[in-house]
PDB file of C-alpha atoms in Angstrom:
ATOM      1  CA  UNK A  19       0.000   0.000   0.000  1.00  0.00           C
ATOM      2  CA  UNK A  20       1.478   3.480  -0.948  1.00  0.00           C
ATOM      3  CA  UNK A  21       2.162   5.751   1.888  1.00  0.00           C
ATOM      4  CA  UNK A  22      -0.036   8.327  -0.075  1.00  0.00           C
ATOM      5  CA  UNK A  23      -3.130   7.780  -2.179  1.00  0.00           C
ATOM      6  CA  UNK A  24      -4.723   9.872  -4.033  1.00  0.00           C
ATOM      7  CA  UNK A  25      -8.668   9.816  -5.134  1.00  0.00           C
ATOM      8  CA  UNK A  26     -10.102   9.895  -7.882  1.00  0.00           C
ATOM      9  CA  UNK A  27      -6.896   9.003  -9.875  1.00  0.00           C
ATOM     10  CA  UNK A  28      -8.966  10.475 -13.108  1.00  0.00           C
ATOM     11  CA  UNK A  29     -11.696  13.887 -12.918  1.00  0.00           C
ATOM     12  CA  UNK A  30     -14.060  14.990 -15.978  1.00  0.00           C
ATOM     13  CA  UNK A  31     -15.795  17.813 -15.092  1.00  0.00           C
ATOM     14  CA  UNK A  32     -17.900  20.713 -16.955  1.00  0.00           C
ATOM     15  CA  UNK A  33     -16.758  24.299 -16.669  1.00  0.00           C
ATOM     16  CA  UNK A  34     -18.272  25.684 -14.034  1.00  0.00           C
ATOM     17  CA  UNK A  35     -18.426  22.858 -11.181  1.00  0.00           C
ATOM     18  CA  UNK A  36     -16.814  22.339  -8.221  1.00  0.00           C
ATOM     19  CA  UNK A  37     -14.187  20.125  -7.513  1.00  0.00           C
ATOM     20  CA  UNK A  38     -12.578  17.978  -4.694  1.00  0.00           C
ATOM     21  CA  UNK A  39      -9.295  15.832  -5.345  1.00  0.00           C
ATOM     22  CA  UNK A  40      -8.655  14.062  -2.152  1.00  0.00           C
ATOM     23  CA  UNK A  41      -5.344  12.670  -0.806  1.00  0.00           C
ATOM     24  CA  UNK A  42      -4.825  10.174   2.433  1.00  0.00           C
ATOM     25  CA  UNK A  43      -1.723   9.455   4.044  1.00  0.00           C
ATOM     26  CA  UNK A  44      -0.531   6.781   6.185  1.00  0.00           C
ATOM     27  CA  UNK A  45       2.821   7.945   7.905  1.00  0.00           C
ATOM     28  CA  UNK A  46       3.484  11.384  10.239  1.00  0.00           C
ATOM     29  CA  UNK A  47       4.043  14.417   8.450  1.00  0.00           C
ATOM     30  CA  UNK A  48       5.443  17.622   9.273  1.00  0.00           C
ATOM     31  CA  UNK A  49       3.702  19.270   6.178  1.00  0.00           C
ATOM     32  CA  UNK A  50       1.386  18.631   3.247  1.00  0.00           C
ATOM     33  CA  UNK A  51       2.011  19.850  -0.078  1.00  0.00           C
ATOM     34  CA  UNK A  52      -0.308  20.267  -3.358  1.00  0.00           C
ATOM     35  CA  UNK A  53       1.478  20.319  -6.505  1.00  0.00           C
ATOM     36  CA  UNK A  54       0.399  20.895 -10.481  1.00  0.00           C
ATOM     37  CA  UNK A  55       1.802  19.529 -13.519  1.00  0.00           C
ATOM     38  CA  UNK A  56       0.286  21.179 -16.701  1.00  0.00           C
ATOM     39  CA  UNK A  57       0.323  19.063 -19.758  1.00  0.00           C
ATOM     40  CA  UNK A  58       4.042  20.962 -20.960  1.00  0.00           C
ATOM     41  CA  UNK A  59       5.372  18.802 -17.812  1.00  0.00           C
ATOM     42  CA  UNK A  60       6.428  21.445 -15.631  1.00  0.00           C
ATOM     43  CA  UNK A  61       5.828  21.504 -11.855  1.00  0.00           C
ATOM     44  CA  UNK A  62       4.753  23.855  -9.937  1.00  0.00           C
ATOM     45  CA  UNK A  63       3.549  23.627  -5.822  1.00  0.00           C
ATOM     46  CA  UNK A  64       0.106  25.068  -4.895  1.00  0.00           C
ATOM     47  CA  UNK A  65      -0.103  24.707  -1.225  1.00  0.00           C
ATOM     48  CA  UNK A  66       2.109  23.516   1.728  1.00  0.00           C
ATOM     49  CA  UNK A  67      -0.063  22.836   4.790  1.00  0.00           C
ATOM     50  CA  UNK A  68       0.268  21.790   8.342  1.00  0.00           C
ATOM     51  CA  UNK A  69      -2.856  22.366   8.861  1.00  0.00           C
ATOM     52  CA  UNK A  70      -6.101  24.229   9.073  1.00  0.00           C
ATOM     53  CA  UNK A  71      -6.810  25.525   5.353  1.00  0.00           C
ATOM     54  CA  UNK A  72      -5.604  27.687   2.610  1.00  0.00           C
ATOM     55  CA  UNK A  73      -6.556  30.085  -0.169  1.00  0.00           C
ATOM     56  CA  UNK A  74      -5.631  30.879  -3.201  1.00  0.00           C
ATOM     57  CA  UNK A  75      -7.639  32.148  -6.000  1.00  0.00           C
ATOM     58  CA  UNK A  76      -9.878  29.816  -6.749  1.00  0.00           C
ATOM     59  CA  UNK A  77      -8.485  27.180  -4.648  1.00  0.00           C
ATOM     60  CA  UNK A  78      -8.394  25.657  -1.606  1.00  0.00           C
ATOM     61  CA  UNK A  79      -6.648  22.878   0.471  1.00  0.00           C
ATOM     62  CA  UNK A  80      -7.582  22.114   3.727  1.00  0.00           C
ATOM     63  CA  UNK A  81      -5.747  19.011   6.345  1.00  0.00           C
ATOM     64  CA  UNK A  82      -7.377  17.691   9.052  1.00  0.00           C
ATOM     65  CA  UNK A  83      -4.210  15.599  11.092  1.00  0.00           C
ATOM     66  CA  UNK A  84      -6.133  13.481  13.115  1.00  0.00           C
ATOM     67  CA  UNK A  85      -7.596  11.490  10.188  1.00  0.00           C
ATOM     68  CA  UNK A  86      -4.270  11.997   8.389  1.00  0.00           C
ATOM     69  CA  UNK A  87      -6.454  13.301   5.229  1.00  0.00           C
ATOM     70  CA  UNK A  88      -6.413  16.229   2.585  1.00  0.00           C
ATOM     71  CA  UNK A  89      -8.568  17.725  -0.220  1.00  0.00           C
ATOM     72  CA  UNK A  90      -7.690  19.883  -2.429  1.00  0.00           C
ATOM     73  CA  UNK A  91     -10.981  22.082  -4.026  1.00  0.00           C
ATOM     74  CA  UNK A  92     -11.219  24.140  -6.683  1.00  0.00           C
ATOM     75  CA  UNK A  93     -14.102  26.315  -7.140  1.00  0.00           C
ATOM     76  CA  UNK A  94     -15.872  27.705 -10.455  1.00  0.00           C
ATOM     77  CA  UNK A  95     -13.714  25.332 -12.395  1.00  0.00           C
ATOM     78  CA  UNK A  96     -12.228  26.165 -16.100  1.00  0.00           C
ATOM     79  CA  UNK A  97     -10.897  24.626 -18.547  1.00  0.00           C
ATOM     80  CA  UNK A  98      -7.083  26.028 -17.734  1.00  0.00           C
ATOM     81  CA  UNK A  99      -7.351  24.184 -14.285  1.00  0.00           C
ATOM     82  CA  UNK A 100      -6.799  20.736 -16.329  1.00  0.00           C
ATOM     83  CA  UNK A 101      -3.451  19.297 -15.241  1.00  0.00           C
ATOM     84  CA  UNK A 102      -2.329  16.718 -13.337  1.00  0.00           C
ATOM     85  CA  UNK A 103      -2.449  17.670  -9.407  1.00  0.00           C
ATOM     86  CA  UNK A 104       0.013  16.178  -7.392  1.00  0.00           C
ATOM     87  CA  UNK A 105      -0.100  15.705  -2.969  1.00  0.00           C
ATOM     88  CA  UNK A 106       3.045  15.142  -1.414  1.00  0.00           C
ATOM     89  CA  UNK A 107       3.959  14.707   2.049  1.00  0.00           C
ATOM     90  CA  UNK A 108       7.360  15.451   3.732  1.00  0.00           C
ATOM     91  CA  UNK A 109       7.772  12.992   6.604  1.00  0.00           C
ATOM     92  CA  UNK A 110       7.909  14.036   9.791  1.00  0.00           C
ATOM     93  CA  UNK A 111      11.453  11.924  10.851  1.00  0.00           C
ATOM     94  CA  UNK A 112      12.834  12.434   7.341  1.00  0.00           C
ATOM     95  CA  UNK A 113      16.030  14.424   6.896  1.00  0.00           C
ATOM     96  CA  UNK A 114      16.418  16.842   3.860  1.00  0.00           C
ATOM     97  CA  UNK A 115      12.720  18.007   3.492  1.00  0.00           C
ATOM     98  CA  UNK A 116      12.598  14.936   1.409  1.00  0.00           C
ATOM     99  CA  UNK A 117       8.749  14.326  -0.396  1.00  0.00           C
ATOM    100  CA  UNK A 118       6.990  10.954  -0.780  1.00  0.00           C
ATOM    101  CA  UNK A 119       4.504  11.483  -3.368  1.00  0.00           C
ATOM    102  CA  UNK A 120       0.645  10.381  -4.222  1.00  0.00           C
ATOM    103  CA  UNK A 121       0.547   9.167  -8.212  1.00  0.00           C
ATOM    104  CA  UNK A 122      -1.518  12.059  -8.524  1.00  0.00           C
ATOM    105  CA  UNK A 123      -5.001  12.512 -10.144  1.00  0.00           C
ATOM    106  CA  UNK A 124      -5.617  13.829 -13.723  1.00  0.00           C
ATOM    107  CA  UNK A 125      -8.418  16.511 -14.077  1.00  0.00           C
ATOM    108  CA  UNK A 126      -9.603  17.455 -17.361  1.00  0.00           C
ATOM    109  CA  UNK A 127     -12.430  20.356 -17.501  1.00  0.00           C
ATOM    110  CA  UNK A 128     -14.567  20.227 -20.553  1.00  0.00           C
ATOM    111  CA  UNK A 129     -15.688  23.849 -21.679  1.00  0.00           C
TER     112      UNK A 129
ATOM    113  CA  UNK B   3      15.634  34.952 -11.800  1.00  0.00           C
ATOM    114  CA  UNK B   4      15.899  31.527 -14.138  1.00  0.00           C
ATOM    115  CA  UNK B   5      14.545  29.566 -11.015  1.00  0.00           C
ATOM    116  CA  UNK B   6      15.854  26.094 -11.533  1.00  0.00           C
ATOM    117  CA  UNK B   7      16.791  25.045 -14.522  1.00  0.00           C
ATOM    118  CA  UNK B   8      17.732  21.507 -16.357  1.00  0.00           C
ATOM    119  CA  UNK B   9      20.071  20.449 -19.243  1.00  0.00           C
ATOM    120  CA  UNK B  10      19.508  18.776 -21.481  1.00  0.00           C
ATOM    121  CA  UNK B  11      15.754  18.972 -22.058  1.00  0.00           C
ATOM    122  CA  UNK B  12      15.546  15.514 -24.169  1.00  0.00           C
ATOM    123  CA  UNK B  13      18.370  12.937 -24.976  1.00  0.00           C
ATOM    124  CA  UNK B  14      18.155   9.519 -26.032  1.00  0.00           C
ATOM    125  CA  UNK B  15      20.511   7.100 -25.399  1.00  0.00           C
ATOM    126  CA  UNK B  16      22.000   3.400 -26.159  1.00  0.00           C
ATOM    127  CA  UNK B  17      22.091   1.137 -23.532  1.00  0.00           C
ATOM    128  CA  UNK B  18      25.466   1.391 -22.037  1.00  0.00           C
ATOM    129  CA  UNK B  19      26.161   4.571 -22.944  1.00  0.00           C
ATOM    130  CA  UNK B  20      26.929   6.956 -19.980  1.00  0.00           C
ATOM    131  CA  UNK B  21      25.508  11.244 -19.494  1.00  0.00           C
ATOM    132  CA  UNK B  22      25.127  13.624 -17.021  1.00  0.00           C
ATOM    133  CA  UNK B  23      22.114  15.524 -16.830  1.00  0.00           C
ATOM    134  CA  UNK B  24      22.830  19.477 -14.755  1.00  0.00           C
ATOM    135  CA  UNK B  25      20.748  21.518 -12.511  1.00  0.00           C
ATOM    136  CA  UNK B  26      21.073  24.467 -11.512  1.00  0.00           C
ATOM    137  CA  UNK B  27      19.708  26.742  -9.647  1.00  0.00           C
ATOM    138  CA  UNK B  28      19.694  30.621  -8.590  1.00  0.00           C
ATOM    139  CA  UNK B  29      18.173  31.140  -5.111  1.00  0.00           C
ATOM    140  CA  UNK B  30      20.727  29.931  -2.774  1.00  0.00           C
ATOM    141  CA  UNK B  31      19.218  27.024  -1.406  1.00  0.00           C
ATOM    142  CA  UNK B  32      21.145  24.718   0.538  1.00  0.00           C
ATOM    143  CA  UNK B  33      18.812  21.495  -0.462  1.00  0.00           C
ATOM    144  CA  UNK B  34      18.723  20.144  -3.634  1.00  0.00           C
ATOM    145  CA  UNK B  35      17.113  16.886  -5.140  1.00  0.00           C
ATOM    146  CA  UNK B  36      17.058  14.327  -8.246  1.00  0.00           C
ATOM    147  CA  UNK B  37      13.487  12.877  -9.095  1.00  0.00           C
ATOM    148  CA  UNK B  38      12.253  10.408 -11.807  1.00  0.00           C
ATOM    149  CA  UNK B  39       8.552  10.252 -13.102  1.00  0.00           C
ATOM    150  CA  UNK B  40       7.234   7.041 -14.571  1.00  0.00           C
ATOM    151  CA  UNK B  41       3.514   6.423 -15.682  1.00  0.00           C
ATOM    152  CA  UNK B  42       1.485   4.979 -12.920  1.00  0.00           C
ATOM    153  CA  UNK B  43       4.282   5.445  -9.881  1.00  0.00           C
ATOM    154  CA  UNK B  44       4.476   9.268  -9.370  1.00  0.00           C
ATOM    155  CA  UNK B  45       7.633  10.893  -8.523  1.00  0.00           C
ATOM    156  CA  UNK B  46      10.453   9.062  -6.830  1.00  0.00           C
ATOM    157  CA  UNK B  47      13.927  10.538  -5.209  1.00  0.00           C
ATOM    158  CA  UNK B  48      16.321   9.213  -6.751  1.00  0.00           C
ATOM    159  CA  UNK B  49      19.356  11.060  -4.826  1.00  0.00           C
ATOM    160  CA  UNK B  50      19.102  14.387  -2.793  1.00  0.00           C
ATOM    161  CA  UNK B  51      22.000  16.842  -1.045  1.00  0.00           C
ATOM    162  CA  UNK B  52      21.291  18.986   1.657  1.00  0.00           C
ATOM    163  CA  UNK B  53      24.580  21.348   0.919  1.00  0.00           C
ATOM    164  CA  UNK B  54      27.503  21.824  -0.643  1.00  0.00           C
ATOM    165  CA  UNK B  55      29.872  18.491  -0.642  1.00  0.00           C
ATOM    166  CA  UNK B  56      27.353  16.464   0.595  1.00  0.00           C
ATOM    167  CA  UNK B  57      24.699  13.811  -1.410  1.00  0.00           C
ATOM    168  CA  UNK B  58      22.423  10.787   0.214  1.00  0.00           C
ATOM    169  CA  UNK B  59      20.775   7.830  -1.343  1.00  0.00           C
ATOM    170  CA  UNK B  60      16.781   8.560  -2.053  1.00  0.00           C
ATOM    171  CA  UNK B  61      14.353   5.373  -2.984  1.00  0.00           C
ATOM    172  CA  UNK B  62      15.885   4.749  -6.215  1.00  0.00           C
ATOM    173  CA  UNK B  63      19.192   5.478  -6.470  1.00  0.00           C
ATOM    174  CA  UNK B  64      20.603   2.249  -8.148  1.00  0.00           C
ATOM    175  CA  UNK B  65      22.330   3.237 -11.221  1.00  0.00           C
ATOM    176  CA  UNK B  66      22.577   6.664 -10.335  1.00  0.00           C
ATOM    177  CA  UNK B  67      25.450   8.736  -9.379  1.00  0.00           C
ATOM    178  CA  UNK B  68      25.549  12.679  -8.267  1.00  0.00           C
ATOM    179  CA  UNK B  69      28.092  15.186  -7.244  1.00  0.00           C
ATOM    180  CA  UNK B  70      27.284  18.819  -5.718  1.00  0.00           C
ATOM    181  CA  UNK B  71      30.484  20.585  -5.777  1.00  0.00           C
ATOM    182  CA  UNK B  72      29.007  23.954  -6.282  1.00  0.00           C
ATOM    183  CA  UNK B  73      26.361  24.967  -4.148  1.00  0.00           C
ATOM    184  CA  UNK B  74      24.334  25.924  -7.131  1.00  0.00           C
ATOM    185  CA  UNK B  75      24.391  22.860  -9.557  1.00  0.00           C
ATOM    186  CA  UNK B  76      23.597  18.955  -8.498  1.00  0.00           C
ATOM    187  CA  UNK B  77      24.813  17.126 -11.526  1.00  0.00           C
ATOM    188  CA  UNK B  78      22.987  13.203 -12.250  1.00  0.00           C
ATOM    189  CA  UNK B  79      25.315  10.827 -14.034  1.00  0.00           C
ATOM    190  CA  UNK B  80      24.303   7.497 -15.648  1.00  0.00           C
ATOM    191  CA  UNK B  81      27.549   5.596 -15.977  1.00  0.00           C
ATOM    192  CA  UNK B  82      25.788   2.919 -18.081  1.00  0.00           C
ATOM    193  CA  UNK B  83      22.588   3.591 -19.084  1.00  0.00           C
ATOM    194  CA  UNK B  84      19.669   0.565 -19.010  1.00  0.00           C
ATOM    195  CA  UNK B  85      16.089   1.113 -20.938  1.00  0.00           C
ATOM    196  CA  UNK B  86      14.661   0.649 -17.207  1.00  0.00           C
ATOM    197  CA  UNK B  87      15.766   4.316 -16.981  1.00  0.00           C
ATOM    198  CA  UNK B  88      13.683   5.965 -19.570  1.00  0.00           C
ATOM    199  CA  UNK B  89      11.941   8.015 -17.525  1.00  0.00           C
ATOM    200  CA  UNK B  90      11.426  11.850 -16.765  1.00  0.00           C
ATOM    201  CA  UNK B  91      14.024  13.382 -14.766  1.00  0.00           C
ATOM    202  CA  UNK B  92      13.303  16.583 -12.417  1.00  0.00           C
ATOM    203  CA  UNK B  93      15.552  18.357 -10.633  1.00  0.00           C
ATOM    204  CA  UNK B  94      13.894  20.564  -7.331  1.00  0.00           C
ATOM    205  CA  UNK B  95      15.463  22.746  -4.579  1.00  0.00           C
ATOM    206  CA  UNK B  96      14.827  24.104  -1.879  1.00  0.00           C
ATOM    207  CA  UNK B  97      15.308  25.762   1.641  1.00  0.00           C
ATOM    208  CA  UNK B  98      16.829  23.973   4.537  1.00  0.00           C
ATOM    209  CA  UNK B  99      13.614  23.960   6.422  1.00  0.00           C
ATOM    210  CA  UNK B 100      11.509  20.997   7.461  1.00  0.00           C
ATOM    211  CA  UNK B 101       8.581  20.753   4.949  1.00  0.00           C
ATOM    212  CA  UNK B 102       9.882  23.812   2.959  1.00  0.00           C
ATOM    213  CA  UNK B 103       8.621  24.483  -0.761  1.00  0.00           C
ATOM    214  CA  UNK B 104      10.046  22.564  -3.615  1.00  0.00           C
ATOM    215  CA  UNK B 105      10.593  24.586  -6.610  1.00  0.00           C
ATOM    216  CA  UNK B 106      11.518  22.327  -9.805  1.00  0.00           C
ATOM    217  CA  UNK B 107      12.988  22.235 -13.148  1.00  0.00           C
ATOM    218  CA  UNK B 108      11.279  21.932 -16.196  1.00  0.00           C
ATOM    219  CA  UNK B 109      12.695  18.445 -16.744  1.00  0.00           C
ATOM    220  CA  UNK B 110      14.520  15.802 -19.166  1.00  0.00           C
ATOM    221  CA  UNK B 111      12.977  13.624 -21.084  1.00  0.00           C
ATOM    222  CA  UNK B 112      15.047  10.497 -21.606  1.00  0.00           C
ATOM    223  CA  UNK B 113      15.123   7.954 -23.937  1.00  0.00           C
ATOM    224  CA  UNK B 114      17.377   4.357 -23.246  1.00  0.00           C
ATOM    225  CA  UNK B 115      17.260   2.592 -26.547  1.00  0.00           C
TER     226      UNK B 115
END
């Protein structure tokens, strides 16, 4: 079992709707982190949570630590939000910041 | 600011063939890492430094060497490369803080014939 799974692993949606990517993780963490990769490759981080919630825009990633769980929303989705969105976790014991990563979800939004 | 950057952007190789693939980076941080991205597994480290001189072993390391001699650059070589290491390399940095942002390159897309 991966240390972090993500859910759903692919997302159609119409412009418009609102969406929730969720990620669950199975080790302690000293931080959460939402990542994109748009379909040129390139990555880019979102969010890095410890917890509560956070803004951005039009999204929003929130961590509740007790049920070691994370969701990632966007709101008033378009089609320029389609990319691959990526949660990684840096471990709370691990040395160098390292990440262990979710295989991330695909989300494609149809206009 | 270039940020972090990667070269070569694509290369394909023969098996046994060796290269080194460069990063480099421009905002002075101290940690610095090597990941590879395969269809259906995500990213994995592959090797990471947390300064100058210095370089540890990630999850996948096997096949891999790196050097940071500069603070700026964290160089990947493939002595002998296999077609198990077509892949997508990406090189990230960042601050010497626990859970600190990872800022990454645009990658290298590699080809192992």
């Amino acid at each position: 079992k991966n240390e972090v799974e993500q859910s759903p692993q692919n997302l159609t949606a119409q412009e418009g709707e609102f969406i929730t990517i969720n990620c669950s993780y199975s080790v302690g963490i000293s931080a959460l982190h939402w990542l994109q990769q748009h379909p040129g490759g390139g990555i880019v981080s979102l969010f890095m949570l410890s917890s509560g919630k956070k803004k951005h825009g039009r999204l929003i990633a929130t961590i509740n630590i007790q049920e070691k769980h994370s969701s990632l929303h966007i709101t008033a989705s378009h089609p320029r939000d389609s990319a691959v969105y990526i949660c990684a976790v840096t471990r709370g014991e691990t040395s160098g910041s390292r990440l262990t990563f979710g295989e991330g979800t695909q989300l494609t939004v149809n206009p | 600011n270039a940020g972090v950057t990667q070269t070569p952007k694509f290369r394909v190789l023969k098996t046994g063939q060796s290269m080194t693939l460069l990063c480099a980076q421009d905002m002075n941080h101290e940690y610095m890492y090597w990941y590879r991205q395969d269809p259906g597994m995500g990213l994995r480290l592959i090797h990471y430094s947390v300064g100058e001189g210095t370089t540890a072993k990630g999850e996948v390391p096997d096949g891999y060497n790196v050097s940071r001699l500069k603070k700026q650059n964290f160089l990947l070589g493939l002595e002998s490369a296999a077609p198990s290491q077509t892949s997508v390399y990406f090189c990230a940095s960042s601050y010497p803080f626990q859970g600190d942002t990872q800022y990454f390159g645009p990658g290298t897309r590699l080809t192992v014939l």
